[in-house]
Short mmCIF file of C-alpha atoms in Angstrom, two decimals:
data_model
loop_
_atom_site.label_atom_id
_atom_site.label_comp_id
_atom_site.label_asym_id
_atom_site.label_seq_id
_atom_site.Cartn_x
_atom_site.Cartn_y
_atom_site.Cartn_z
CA UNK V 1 21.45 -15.79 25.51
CA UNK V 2 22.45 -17.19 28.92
CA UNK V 3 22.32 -14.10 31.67
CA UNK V 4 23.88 -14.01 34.38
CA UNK V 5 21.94 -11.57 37.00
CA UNK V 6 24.45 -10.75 40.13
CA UNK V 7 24.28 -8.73 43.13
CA UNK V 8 26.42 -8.28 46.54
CA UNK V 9 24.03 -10.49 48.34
CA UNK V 10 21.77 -13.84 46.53
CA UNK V 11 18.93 -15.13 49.46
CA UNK V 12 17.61 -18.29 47.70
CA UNK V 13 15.39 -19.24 50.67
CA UNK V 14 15.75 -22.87 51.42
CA UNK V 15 19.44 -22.42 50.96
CA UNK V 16 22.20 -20.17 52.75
CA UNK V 17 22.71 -16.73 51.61
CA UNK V 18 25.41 -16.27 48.96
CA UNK V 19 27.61 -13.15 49.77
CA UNK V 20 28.68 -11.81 46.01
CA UNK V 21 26.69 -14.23 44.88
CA UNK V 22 25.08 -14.69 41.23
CA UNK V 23 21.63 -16.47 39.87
CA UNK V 24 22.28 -17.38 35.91
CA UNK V 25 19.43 -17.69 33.76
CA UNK V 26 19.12 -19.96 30.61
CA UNK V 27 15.71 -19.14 29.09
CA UNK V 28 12.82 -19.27 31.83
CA UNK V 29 15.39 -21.43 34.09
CA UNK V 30 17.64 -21.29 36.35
CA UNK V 31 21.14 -23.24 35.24
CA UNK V 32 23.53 -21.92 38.00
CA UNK V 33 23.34 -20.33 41.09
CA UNK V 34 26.74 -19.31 44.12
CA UNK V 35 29.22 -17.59 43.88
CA UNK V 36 29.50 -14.98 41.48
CA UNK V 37 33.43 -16.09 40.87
CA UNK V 38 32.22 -19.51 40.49
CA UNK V 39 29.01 -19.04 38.15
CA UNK V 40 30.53 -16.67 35.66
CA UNK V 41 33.74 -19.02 35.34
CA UNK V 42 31.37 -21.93 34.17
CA UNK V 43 29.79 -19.61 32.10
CA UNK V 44 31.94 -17.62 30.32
CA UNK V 45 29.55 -16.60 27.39
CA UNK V 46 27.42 -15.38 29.45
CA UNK V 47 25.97 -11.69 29.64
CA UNK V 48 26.54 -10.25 32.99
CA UNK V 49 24.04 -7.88 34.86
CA UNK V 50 25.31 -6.70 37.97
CA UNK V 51 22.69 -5.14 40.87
CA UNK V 52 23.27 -3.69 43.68
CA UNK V 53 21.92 -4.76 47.07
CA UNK V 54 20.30 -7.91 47.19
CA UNK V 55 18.52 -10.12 44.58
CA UNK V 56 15.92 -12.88 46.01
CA UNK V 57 13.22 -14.80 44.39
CA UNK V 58 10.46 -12.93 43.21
CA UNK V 59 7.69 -12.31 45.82
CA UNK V 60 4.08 -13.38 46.38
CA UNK V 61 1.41 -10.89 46.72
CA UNK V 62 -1.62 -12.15 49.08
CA UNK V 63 -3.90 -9.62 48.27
CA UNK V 64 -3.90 -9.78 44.26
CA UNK V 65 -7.77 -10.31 43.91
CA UNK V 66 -8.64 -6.98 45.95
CA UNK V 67 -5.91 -4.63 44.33
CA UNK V 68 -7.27 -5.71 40.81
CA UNK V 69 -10.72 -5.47 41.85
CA UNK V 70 -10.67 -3.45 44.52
CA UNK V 71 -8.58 -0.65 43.79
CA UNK V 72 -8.18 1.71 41.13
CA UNK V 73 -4.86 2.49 39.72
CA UNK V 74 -5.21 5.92 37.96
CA UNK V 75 -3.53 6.71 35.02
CA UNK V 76 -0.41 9.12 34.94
CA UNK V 77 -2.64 11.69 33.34
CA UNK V 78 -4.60 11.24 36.03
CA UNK V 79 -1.98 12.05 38.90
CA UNK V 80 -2.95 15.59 39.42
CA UNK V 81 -6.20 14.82 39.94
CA UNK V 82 -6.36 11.43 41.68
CA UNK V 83 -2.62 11.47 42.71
CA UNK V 84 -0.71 8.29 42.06
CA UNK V 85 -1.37 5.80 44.77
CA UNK V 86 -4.45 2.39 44.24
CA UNK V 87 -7.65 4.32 46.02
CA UNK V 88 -10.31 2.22 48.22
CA UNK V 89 -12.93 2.09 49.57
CA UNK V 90 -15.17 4.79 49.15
CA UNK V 91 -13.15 6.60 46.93
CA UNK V 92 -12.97 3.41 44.77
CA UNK V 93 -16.57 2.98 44.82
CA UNK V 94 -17.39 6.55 43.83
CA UNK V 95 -15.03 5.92 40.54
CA UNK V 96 -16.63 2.77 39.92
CA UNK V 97 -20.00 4.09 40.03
CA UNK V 98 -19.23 5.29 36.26
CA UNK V 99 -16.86 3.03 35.12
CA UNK V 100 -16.59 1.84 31.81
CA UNK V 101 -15.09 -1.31 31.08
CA UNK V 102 -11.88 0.18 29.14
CA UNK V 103 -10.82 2.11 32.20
CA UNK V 104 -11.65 -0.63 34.01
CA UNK V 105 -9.10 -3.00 32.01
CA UNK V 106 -7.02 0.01 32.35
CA UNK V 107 -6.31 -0.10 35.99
CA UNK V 108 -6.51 -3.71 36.39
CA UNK V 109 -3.04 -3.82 33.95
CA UNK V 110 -1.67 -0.80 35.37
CA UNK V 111 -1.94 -3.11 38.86
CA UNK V 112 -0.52 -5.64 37.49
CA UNK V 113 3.05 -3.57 36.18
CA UNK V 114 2.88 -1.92 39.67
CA UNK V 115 3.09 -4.77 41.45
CA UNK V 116 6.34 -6.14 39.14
CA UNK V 117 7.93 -2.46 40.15
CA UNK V 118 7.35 -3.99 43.67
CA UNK V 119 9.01 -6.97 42.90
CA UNK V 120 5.79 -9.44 42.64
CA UNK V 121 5.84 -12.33 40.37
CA UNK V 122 3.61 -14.51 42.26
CA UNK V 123 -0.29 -13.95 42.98
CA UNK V 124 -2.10 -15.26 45.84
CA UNK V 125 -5.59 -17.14 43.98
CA UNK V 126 -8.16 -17.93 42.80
CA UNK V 127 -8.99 -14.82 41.35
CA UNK V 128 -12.33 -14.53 39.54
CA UNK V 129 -12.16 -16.75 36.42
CA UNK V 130 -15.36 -14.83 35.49
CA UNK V 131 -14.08 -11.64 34.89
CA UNK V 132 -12.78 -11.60 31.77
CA UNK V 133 -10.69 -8.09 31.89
CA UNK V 134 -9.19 -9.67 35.23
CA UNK V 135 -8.34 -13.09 32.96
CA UNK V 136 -6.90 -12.01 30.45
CA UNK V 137 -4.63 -9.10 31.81
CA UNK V 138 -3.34 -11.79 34.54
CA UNK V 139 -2.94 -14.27 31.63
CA UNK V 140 -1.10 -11.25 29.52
CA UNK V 141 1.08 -10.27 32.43
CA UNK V 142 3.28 -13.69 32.87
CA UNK V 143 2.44 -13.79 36.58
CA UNK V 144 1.92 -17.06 38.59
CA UNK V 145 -1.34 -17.47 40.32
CA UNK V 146 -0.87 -20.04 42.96
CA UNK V 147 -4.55 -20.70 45.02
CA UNK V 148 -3.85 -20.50 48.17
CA UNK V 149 -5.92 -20.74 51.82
CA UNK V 150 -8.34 -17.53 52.10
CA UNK V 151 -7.15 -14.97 54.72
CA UNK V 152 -9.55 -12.70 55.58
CA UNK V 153 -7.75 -8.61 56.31
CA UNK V 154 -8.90 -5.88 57.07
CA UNK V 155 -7.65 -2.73 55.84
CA UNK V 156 -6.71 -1.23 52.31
CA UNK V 157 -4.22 -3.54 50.48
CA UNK V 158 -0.63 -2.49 49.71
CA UNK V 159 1.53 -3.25 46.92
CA UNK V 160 4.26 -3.90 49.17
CA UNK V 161 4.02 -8.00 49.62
CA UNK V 162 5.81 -7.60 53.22
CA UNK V 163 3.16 -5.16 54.59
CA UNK V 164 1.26 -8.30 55.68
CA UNK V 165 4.36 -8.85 58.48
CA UNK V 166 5.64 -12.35 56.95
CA UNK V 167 9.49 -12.50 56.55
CA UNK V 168 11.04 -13.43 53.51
CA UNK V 169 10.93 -17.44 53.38
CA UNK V 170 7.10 -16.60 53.76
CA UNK V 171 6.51 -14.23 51.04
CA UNK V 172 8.70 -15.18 48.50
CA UNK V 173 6.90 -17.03 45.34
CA UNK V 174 9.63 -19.80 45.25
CA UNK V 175 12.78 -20.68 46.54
CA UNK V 176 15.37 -19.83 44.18
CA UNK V 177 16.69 -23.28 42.76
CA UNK V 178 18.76 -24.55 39.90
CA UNK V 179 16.19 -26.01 37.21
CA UNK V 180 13.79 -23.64 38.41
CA UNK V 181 11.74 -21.18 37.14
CA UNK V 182 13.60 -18.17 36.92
CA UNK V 183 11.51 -15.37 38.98
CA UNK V 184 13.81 -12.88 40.93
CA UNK V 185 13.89 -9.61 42.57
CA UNK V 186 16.52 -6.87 42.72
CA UNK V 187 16.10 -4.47 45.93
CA UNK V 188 18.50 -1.70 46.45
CA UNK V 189 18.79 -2.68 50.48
CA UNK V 190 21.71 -4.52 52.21
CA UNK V 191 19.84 -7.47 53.86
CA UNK V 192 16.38 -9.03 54.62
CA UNK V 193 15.74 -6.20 57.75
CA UNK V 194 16.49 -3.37 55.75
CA UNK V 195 14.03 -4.82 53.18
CA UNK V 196 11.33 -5.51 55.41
CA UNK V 197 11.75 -2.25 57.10
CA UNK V 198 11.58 -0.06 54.16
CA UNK V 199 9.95 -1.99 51.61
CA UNK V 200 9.91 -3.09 48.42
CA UNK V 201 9.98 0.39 46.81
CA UNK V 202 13.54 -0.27 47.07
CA UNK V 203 13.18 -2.50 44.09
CA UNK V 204 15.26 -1.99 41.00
CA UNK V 205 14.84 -5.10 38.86
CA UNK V 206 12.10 -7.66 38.38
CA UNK V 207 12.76 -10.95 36.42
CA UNK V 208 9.38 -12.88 35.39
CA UNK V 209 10.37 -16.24 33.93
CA UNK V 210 13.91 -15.00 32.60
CA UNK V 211 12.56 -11.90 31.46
CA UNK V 212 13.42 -8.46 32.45
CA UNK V 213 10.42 -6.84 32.93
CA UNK V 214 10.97 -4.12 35.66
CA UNK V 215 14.28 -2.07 35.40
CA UNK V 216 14.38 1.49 37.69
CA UNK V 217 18.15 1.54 36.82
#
């Protein structure tokens, strides 16, 4: 069924911003986007999701390889103990001292959902195509991995895709265009500053090729 995804503000990137705007989704694709007046009239089938804030494409995250490999992600049974945020460095290294490949392949998907509550549908590669826990969860997940230039940071990574400082146009995965896949992002913010200032934690919805995979509402 066609879906029609709409929100107060649409930021394509590569396009200008749509006020009451409206992204519909046929499939993996993208067969309208404007004005939400406009798209729903051409589509009058269509279900309707409405968001608030602002819906962009879905965003890139630079630092994939070292949250997955890097980082553990404990398990909600383990949030008492090892409290709920990835852990580096030495507190990483401790944990892996002992771990077994299960809880490995554990926090490597549990990465991987956190970073679609975050609004991610794009992954900064190559990853390690010799890992096969790290291969097959990436394969499982539905997430693009796009290789990309090495950048060396310092500094434990975030799940936030904007806590590397690049604006929108730079960290989303693709402009938002009509034949295009459809990867979006749903952030309970007014506009691209409040976004960047607070963060992607402000994310409520997270479409991975048409697919509504991350819903906090």
């Amino acid at each position: 069924m066609l879906t029609i995804h709409a929100a107060p503000l649409v930021l394509p990137v590569g396009a200008a911003a749509v006020v009451d705007g409206a992204v519909a989704v046929d499939g993996d694709r993208i067969a309208a986007l404007g004005p939400y007046e406009e798209v729903a009239a051409a589509h009058p089938a269509a279900r309707v999701r409405r968001w608030p804030g602002l819906l962009t494409p879905g965003l890139r995250q630079d630092r994939a390889l070292e949250l997955l490999t890097r980082c553990y992600h404990p398990d909600p049974r383990e949030s008492d103990e090892l409290g709920e945020l990835p852990l580096w460095g030495e507190e990483f290294e401790r944990l892996a001292a002992t771990m077994d490949p299960a809880r490995r392949s554990g926090s490597v998907r549990r990465g991987l959902q956190r970073m679609l509550r975050h609004g991610t549908t794009h992954l900064a590669g190559p990853l390690d195509a010799e890992d096969p826990a790290l291969r097959t969860a990436v394969a499982r997940s539905g997430l693009v991995v796009r290789d990309l230039p090495s950048s060396a940071r310092s500094g434990p990574p975030d799940l936030d895709p904007f806590a590397a400082g690049g604006d929108l146009a730079r960290t989303a995965g693709a402009p938002l265009t009509v034949g295009g896949r459809a990867d979006l992002a749903v952030f309970d913010v007014p506009d691209e500053t409040a976004l960047r200032a607070g963060g992607t934690r402000a994310c409520v919805a997270t479409v991975l090729a048409g697919r509504l995979v991350h819903r906090a509402r």
